[in-house]
XYZ file of C-alpha atoms in Angstrom:
614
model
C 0.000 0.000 0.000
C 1.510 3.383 -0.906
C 1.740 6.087 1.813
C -0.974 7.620 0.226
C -2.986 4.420 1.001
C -2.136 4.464 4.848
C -4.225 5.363 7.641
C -2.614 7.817 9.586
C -3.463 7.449 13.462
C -3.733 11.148 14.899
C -2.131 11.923 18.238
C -4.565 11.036 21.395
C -4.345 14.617 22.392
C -6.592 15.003 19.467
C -9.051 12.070 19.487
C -12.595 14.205 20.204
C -14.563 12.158 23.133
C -18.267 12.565 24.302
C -18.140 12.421 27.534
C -21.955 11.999 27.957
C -21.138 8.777 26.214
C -19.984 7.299 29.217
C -23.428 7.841 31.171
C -25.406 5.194 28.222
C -25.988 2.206 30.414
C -24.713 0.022 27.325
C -21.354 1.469 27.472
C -21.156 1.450 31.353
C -22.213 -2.385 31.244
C -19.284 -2.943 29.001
C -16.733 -1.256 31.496
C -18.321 -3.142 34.611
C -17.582 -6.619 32.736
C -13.856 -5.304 31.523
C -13.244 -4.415 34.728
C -14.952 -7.040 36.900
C -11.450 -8.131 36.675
C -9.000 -5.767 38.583
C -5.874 -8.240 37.906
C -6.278 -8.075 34.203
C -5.290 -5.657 32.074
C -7.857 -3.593 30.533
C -6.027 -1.572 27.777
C -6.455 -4.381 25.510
C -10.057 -5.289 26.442
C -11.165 -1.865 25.990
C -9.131 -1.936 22.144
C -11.694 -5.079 21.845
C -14.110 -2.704 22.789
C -13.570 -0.198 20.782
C -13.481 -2.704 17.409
C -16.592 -4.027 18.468
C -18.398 -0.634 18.328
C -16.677 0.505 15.051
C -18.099 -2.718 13.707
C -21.761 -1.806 14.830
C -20.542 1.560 13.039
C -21.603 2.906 17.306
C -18.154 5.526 16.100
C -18.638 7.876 19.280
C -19.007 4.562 21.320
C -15.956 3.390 19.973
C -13.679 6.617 20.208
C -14.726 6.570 23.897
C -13.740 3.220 24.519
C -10.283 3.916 22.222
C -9.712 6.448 24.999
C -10.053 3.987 28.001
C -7.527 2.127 26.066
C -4.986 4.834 25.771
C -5.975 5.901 29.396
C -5.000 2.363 30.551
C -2.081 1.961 28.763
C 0.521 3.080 30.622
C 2.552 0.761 32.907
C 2.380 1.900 37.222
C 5.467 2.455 38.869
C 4.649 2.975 42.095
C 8.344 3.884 43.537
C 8.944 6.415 40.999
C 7.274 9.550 43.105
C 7.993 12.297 40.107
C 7.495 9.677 36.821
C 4.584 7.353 38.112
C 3.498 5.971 34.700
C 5.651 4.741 31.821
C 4.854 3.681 28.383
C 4.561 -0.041 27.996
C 7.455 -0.170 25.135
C 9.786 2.625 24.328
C 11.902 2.549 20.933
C 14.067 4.712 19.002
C 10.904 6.285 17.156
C 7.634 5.346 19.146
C 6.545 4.924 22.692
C 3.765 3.596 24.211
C 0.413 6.479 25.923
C 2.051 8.257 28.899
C -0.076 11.052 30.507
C 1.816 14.387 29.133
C -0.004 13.070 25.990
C -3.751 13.744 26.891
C -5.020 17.153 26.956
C -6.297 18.886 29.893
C -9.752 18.772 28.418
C -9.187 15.418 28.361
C -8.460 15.377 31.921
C -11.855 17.240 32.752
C -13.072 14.064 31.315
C -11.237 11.703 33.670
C -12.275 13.341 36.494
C -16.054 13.371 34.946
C -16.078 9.682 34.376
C -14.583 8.886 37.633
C -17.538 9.725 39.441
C -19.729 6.849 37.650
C -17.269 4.052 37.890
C -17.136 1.468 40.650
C -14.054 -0.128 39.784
C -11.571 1.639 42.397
C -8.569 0.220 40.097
C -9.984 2.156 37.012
C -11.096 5.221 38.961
C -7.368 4.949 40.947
C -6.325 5.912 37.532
C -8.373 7.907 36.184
C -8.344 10.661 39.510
C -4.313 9.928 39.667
C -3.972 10.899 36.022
C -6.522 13.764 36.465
C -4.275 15.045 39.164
C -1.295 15.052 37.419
C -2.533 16.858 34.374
C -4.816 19.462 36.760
C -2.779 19.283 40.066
C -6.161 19.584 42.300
C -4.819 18.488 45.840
C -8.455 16.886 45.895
C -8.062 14.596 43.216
C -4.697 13.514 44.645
C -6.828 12.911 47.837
C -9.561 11.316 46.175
C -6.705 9.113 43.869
C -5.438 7.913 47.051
C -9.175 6.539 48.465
C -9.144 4.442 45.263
C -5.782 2.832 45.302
C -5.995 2.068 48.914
C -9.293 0.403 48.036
C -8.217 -1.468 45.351
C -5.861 -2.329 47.055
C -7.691 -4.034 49.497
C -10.080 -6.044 46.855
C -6.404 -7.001 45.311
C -5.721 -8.705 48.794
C -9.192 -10.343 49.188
C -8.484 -11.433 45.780
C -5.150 -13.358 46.474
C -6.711 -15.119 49.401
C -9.673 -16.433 47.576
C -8.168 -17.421 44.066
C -4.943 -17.897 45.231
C -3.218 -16.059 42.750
C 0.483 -14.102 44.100
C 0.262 -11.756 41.583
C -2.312 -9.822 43.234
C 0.011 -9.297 46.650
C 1.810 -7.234 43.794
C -0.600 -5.493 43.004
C -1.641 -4.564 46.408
C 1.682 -3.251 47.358
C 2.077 -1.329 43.922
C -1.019 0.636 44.688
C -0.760 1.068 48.516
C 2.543 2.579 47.526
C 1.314 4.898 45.146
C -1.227 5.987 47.607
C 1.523 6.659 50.091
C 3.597 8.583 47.731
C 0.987 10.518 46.442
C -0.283 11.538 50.469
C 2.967 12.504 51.078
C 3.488 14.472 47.767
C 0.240 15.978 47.114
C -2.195 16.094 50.767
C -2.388 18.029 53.648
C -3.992 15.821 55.295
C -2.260 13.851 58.094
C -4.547 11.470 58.914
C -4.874 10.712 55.268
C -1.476 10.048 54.974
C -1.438 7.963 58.343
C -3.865 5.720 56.966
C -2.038 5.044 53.733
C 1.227 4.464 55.650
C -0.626 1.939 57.695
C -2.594 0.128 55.399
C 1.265 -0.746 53.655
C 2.738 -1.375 56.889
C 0.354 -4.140 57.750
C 0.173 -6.003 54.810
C 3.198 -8.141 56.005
C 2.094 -8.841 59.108
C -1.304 -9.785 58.406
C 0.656 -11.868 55.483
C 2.628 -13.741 58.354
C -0.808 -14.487 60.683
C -1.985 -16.584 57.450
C 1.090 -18.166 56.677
C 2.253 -16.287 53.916
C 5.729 -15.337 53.513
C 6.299 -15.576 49.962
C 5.246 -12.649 48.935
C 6.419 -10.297 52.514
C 9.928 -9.403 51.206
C 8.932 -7.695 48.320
C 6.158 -5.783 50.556
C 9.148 -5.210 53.325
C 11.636 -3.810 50.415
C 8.805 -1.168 49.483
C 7.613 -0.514 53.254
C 11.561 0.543 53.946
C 12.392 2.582 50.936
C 9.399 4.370 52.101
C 11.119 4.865 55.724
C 8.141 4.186 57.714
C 7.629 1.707 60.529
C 9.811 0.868 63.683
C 13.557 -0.491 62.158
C 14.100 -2.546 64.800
C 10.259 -4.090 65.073
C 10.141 -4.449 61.143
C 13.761 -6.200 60.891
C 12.848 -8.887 63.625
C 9.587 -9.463 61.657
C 11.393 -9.941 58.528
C 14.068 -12.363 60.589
C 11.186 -13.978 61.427
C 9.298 -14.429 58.253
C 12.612 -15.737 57.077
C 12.955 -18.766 59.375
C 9.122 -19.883 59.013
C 9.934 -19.685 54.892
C 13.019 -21.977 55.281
C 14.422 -23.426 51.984
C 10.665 -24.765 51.025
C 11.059 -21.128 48.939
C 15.374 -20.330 49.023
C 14.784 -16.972 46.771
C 12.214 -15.784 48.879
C 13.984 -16.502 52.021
C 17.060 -15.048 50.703
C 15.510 -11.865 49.642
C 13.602 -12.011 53.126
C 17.058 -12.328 55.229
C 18.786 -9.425 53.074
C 15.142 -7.554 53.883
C 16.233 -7.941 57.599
C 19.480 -7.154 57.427
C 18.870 -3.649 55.716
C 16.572 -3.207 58.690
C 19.054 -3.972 61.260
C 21.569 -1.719 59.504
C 19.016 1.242 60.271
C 18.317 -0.167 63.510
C 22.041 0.307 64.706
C 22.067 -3.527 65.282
C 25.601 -4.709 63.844
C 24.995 -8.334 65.581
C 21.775 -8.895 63.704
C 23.057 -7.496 60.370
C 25.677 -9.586 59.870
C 23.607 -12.453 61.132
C 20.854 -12.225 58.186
C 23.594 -11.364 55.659
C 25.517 -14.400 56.244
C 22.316 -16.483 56.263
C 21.078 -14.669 52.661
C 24.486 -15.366 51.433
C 24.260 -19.614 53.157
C 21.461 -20.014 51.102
C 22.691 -18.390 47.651
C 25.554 -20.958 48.160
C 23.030 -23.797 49.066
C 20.807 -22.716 45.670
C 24.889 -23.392 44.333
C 25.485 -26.711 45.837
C 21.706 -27.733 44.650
C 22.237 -26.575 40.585
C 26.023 -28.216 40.520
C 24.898 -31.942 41.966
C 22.361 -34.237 40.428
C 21.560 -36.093 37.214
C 21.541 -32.775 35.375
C 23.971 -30.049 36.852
C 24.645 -26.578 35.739
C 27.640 -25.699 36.417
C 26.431 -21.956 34.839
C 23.447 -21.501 37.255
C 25.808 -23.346 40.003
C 28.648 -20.340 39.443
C 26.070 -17.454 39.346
C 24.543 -18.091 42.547
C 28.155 -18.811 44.372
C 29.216 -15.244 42.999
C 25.946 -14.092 44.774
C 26.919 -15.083 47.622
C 30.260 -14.015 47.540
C 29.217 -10.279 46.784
C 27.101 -10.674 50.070
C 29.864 -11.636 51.949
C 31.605 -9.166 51.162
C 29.289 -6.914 53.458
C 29.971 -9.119 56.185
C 32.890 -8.247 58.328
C 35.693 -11.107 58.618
C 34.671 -14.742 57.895
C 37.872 -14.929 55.344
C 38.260 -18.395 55.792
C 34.755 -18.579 54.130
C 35.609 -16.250 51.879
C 38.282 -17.599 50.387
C 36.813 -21.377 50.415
C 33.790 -19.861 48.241
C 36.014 -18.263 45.225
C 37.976 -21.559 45.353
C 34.717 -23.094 44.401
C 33.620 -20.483 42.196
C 36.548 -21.288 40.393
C 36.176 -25.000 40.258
C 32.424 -24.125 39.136
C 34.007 -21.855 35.987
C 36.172 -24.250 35.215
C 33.160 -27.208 34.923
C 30.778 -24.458 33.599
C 33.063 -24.449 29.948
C 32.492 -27.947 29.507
C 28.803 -26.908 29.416
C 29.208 -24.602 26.586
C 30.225 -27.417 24.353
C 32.187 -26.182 21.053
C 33.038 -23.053 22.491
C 36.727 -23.685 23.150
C 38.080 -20.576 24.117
C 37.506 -19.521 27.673
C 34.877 -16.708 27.985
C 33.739 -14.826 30.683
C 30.157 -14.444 30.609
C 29.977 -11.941 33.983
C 28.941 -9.030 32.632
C 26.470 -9.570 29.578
C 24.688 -12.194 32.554
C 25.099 -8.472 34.916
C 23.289 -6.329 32.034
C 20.876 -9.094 31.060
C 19.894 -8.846 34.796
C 19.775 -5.060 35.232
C 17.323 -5.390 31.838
C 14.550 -7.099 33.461
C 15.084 -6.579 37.388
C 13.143 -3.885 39.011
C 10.031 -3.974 36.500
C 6.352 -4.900 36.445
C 5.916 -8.591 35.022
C 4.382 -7.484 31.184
C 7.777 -5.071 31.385
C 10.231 -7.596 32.519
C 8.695 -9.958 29.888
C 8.893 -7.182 27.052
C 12.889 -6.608 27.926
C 13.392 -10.202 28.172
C 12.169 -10.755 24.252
C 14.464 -7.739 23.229
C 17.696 -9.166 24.643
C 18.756 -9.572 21.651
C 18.655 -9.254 17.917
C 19.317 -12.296 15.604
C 22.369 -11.800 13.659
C 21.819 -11.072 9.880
C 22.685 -13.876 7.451
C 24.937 -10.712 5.453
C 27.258 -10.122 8.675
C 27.827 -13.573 9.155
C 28.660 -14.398 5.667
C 31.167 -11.137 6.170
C 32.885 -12.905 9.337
C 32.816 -16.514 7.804
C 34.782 -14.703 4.858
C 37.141 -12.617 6.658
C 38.089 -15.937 9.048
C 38.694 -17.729 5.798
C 41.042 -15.061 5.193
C 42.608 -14.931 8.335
C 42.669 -18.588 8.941
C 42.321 -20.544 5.234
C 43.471 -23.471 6.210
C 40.539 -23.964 8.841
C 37.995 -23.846 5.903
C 40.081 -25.796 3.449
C 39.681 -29.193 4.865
C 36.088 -30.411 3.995
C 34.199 -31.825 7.401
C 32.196 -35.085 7.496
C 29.137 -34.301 10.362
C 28.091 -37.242 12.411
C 24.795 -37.475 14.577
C 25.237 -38.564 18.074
C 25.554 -42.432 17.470
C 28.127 -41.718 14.821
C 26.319 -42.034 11.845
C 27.495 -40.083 8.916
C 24.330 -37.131 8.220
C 26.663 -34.769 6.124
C 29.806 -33.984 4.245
C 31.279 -30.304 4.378
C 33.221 -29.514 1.194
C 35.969 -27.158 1.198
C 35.226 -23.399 1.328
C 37.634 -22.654 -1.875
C 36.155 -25.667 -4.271
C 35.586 -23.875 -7.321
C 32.317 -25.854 -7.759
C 29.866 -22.897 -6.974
C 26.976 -25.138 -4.988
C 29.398 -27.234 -2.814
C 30.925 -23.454 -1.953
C 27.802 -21.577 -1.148
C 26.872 -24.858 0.913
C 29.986 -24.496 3.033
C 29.506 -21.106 3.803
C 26.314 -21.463 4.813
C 26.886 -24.537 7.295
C 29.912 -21.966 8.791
C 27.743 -19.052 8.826
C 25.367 -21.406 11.120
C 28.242 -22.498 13.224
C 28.763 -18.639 13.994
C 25.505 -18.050 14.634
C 25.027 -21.138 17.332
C 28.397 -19.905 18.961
C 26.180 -16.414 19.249
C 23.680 -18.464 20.418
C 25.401 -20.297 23.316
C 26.797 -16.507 24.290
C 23.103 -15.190 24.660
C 21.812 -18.413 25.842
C 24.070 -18.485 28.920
C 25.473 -15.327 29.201
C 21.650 -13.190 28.950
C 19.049 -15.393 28.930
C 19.817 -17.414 31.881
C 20.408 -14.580 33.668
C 17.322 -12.465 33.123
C 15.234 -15.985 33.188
C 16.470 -16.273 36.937
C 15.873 -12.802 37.850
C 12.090 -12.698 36.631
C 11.785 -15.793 38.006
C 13.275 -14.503 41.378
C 11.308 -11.193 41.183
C 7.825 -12.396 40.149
C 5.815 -14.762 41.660
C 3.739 -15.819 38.772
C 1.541 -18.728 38.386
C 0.272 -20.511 35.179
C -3.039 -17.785 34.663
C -0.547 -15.353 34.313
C 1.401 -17.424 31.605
C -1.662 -18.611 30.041
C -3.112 -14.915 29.703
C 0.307 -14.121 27.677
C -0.053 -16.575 25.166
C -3.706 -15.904 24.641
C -3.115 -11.686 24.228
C -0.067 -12.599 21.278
C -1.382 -13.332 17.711
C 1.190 -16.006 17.470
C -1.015 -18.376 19.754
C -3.639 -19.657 18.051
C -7.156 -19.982 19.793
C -7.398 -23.205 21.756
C -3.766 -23.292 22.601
C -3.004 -20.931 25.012
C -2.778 -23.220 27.967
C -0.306 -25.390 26.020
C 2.257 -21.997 25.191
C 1.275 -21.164 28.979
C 2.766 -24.215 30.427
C 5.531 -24.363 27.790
C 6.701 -20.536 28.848
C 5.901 -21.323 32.443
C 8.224 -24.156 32.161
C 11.154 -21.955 30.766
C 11.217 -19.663 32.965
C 11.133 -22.004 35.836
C 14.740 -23.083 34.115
C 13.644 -26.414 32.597
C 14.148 -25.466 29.172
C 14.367 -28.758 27.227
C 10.873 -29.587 28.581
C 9.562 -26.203 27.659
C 10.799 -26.668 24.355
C 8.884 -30.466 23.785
C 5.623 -28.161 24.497
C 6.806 -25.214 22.665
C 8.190 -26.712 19.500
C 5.573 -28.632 18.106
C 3.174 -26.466 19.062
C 5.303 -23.061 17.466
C 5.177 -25.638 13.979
C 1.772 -25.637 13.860
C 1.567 -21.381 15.023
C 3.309 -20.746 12.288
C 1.865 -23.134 10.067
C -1.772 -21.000 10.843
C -0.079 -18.384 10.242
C 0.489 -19.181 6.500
C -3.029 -20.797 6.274
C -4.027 -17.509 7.253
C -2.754 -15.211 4.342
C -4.103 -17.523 1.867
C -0.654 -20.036 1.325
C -0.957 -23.825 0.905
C 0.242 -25.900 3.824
C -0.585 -29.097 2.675
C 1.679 -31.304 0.414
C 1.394 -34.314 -1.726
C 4.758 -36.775 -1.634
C 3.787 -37.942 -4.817
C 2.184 -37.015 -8.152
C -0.533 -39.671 -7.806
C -1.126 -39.410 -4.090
C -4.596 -38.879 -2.775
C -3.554 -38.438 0.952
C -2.147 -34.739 2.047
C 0.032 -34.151 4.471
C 0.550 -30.746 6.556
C 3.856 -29.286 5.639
C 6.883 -29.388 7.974
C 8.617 -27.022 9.976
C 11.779 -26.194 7.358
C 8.943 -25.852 4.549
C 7.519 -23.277 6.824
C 10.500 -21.031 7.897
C 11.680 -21.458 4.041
C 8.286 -19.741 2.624
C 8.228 -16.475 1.142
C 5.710 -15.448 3.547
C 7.964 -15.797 6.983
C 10.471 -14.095 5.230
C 8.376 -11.185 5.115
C 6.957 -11.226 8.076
C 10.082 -12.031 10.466
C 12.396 -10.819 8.020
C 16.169 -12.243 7.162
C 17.676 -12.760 10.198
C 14.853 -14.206 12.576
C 14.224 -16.618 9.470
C 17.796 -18.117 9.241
C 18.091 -18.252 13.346
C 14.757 -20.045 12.863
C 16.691 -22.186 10.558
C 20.127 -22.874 12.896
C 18.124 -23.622 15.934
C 15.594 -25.637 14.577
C 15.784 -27.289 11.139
C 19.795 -27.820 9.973
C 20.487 -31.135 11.013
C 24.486 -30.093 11.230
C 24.319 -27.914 13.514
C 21.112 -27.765 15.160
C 18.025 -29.334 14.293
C 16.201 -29.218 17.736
C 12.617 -29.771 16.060
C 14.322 -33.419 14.470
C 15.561 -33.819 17.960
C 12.799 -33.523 19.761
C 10.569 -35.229 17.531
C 12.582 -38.661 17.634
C 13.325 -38.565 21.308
C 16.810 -37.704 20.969
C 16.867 -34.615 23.314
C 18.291 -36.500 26.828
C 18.305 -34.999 30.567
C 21.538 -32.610 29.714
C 19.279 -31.187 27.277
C 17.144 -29.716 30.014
C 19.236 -26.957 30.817
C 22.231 -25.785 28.169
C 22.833 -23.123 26.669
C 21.247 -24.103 23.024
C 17.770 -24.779 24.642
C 17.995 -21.712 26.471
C 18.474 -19.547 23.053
C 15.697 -21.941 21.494
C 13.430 -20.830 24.185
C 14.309 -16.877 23.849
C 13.709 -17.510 20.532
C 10.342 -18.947 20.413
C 9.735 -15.916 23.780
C 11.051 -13.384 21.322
C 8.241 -14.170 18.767
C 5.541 -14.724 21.024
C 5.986 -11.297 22.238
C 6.980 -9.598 19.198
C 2.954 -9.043 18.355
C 2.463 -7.822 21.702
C 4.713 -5.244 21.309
C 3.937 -4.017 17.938
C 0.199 -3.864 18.130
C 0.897 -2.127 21.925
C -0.650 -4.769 23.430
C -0.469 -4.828 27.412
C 0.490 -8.750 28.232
């Protein structure tokens, strides 16, 4: 379609809204049944909204509901006092709806519809954003009444659906309100009530037998600097004892909780008793990942280096000190026999260090957003460049041809030479050494990033399948009727069992992208012969070889499609799986761990480019 052709979206600023469109009890029936919901997302259910309308041609009904969407967009960070709302994805040219982009007649609207919604989530934000575009201390005031309610329905939620999630959510919007008392009100008993309300979220946790979710509350209570140090550092202590190693991460994050309380307590004794514990279970978590049927020596070496850095907080203890890097070092060692051809030691530290800082400190839709954009497949044209300049370099590496065995020895391929004048056999070698590069790439990314940021959203989030589930079923990838399967395939993944993710994920990314091409009109059937009468759906290298992935995924997601998946010499996970052949190591290395970023990556990539909230 020529520009010409194209739609042009205008700005939201300009998008004309009836507010008296909100009063029609149709419309306010839809918004009680989007948000009868409070820990879903409603940007996207109000975009459903909004299609539905334009369909009836109901186009005032549907501008309305376009501007829920864009109010709801935005992602809540409650700790940031002075930028409370982010776009959901930020690149080079386009962001996702903050609030600077509304107009202030837009917030009269806001703070219009707020009065006829129930939903204290929705009218949370609506007064909140009202506020910050109008800066009326009484719609601070009024913000804050919503978010400690919803708040409240988020923890009455969690206890009857069992869901950790909404402990999350609780805290995020008890520490808004908080924030916003202290930043906006006057009002001291206003702001007394907020602080309390957060303060007692852990305890009353605790009573029920909680403690999975305290240390995140605890880590938000005491950037805030309220409660008693020395009261709130023996609760953590305690919370931290009854959690045991039934939940390590949470009781390490619970003992480093109590410690930073101590610290402000003035209590030396009981800092350096929690930090040594934090950093006893870190090297426990090591201990646990190095022994057993299927170690990682990778996962094994990251968690020993955690504990070191904790130590080094602690005062003395060298002995134990220096008996932990001696280990670490023995892990190291061990962990480059895991990355298979890579021959040349690497150290892995600091892309695992910015991997982490990526995804750590974010909402869950966020952390899952960074986590797809890790990295960017390699195009086939630079690798061809390096696989020619190494000839160069090194000619008599790519003068021998290579015979390629499976693992039982049997003869799948022959190599030829990189300088046989025979133009085919040439262009064949080039390509099988442009797919070794890119599977050394991928063993960098798959232990040096991925594992890293899989652990810390695993650390940080307490998600459960629902949460999984309701990813796969907002991505256009999925098709209908599979969600749960992607759902336990991702929720497998992240929980660091990625060869089992990837016996759900595979098959069932085959037959995604198989509907995909269905979809825009393509054959996916085949006959093997001219006389057959019996069709057969096409494969997984017919599919990442058609025209149409190229153009959707483009060159160098198709040929990393192709390395990882489908070229039996130096991948061919899909053939793999399919026959069996993937064992126990398989479960955690560093080519299933790029094979499951991959298949992440695309899941999300929809998400992201339709501005999708997941």
């Amino acid at each position: 379609m020529s520009d010409e052709g194209k739609k042009k979206s205008k700005p939201i600023s300009e998008l004309s809204v009836n507010p008296e469109v909100f009063e029609r009890e149709s419309v306010s029936q839809i918004i009680d049944e989007v948000t009868v919901d409070s820990g879903a997302h409603y940007s996207s259910k109000f975009d459903n909204a909004a299609e539905a309308a334009r369909a009836e041609n109901l186009e005032d009904v549907a501008d309305a509901f376009v501007f829920l969407a864009a109010t709801t967009q935005a992602m809540l960070h409650s700790e940031d006092t002075g930028r409370p709302f982010r776009p959901m994805f930020e690149f080079e040219d386009r962001r996702g709806i903050i609030p600077d982009d509304f107009s202030d007649s837009q917030a009269e609207i806001w703070q219009r519809l707020a009065v006829l919604i129930s939903d204290p989530v929705l009218k949370a934000r609506l007064l909140d954003y009202s506020w910050l575009k109008l800066r009326k201390p009484e719609l601070a005031e009024q913000a804050i009444g919503a978010y400690l309610e919803g708040a409240e329905r988020f923890l009455k939620a969690a206890a009857l659906e069992a869901k950790n999630h909404f402990y999350k959510l609780a805290a995020e919007h008890a520490e808004r309100a908080v924030r916003l008392a202290f930043q906006a009100s006057k009002n001291e008993a206003l702001k007394q009530r907020a602080s309390n309300f957060l303060c007692d979220i852990g305890p009353g946790l605790f009573k029920k037998g909680e403690t999975a979710f305290i240390g995140t509350i605890e880590r938000v209570v005491y950037s805030l600097g309220l409660g008693d140090s020395k009261v709130r550092a023996e609760f953590c202590q305690n919370a931290a004892e009854k959690s045991g190693r039934e939940d390590p991460f949470r009781t390490k994050e619970l003992w480093l909780q109590a410690a930073d309380w101590f610290s402000r307590a003035k209590d030396p004794d009981g800092e350096e008793r929690s930090r040594i514990a934090a950093a006893e279970i870190a090297v426990w978590l090591a201990n646990l990942s190095a022994s057993g049927d299927q170690p990682s020596f990778m996962t094994a070496a990251s968690h020993l280096s955690e504990a070191i850095k904790i130590y080094r907080r602690v005062p003395g203890e060298q002995t134990r000190k220096e008996a932990l890097r001696k280990l670490l070092n023995e892990y190291q060692d061990q962990m480059r026999d895991e990355m298979g051809e890579i021959s040349t030691p690497i150290d892995l530290t600091e892309p695992a260090k910015w991997a982490e800082k990526q995804v750590s400190g974010l909402s869950f839709p966020e952390a899952i957003v960074r986590f797809a954009l890790l990295h960017q497949p390699e195009l086939p044209g630079k690798l061809r460049e390096q696989v020619n300049e190494q000839a160069k370099e090194n000619p008599l590496q790519y003068t021998i041809s290579a015979t390629i065995s499976d693992k039982d020895g049997r003869t799948i391929d022959v190599v030829p030479s990189l300088f046989t004048e025979n133009p085919k056999e040439a262009e064949k070698a080039i390509l099988y050494h442009m797919m070794r590069h890119a599977s050394m790439y991928h063993s960098w990314v798959g232990f040096g990033a991925v594992e890293a940021a899989r652990r810390k959203i695993w650390e940080e989030h307490p998600v459960s399948l629902p949460d999984f589930i309701e990813l796969a079923r907002a991505s256009a990838l999925v098709p209908e009727g599979h969600e749960t399967l992607f759902g336990n395939g991702l929720m497998t993944g992240f929980g660091g069992n990625y060869g089992i993710a990837l016996h759900i994920l595979t098959p069932q990314l085959e037959n995604a992208l198989r509907q995909i091409l269905k979809q825009s009109g393509s054959n996916v059937s085949t006959k093997e012969k001219s006389d057959a009468v019996t069709q057969e759906a096409i494969t997984l290298e017919k599919i990442i070889e058609h025209e149409k992935i190229h153009a959707i995924y483009g060159d160098a997601v198709q040929f990393d499609l192709k390395a990882v998946f489908t070229e039996k010499t130096t991948g061919g996970l899909r053939h793999d799986i399919a026959h069996g052949f993937i064992g126990d190591s398989g479960i955690k290395n560093a080519v299933s761990a790029y094979a499951f970023w991959l298949i992440t990556h695309l899941i999300v990539l929809p998400l992201i480019a339709a501005g999708v909230e997941v």
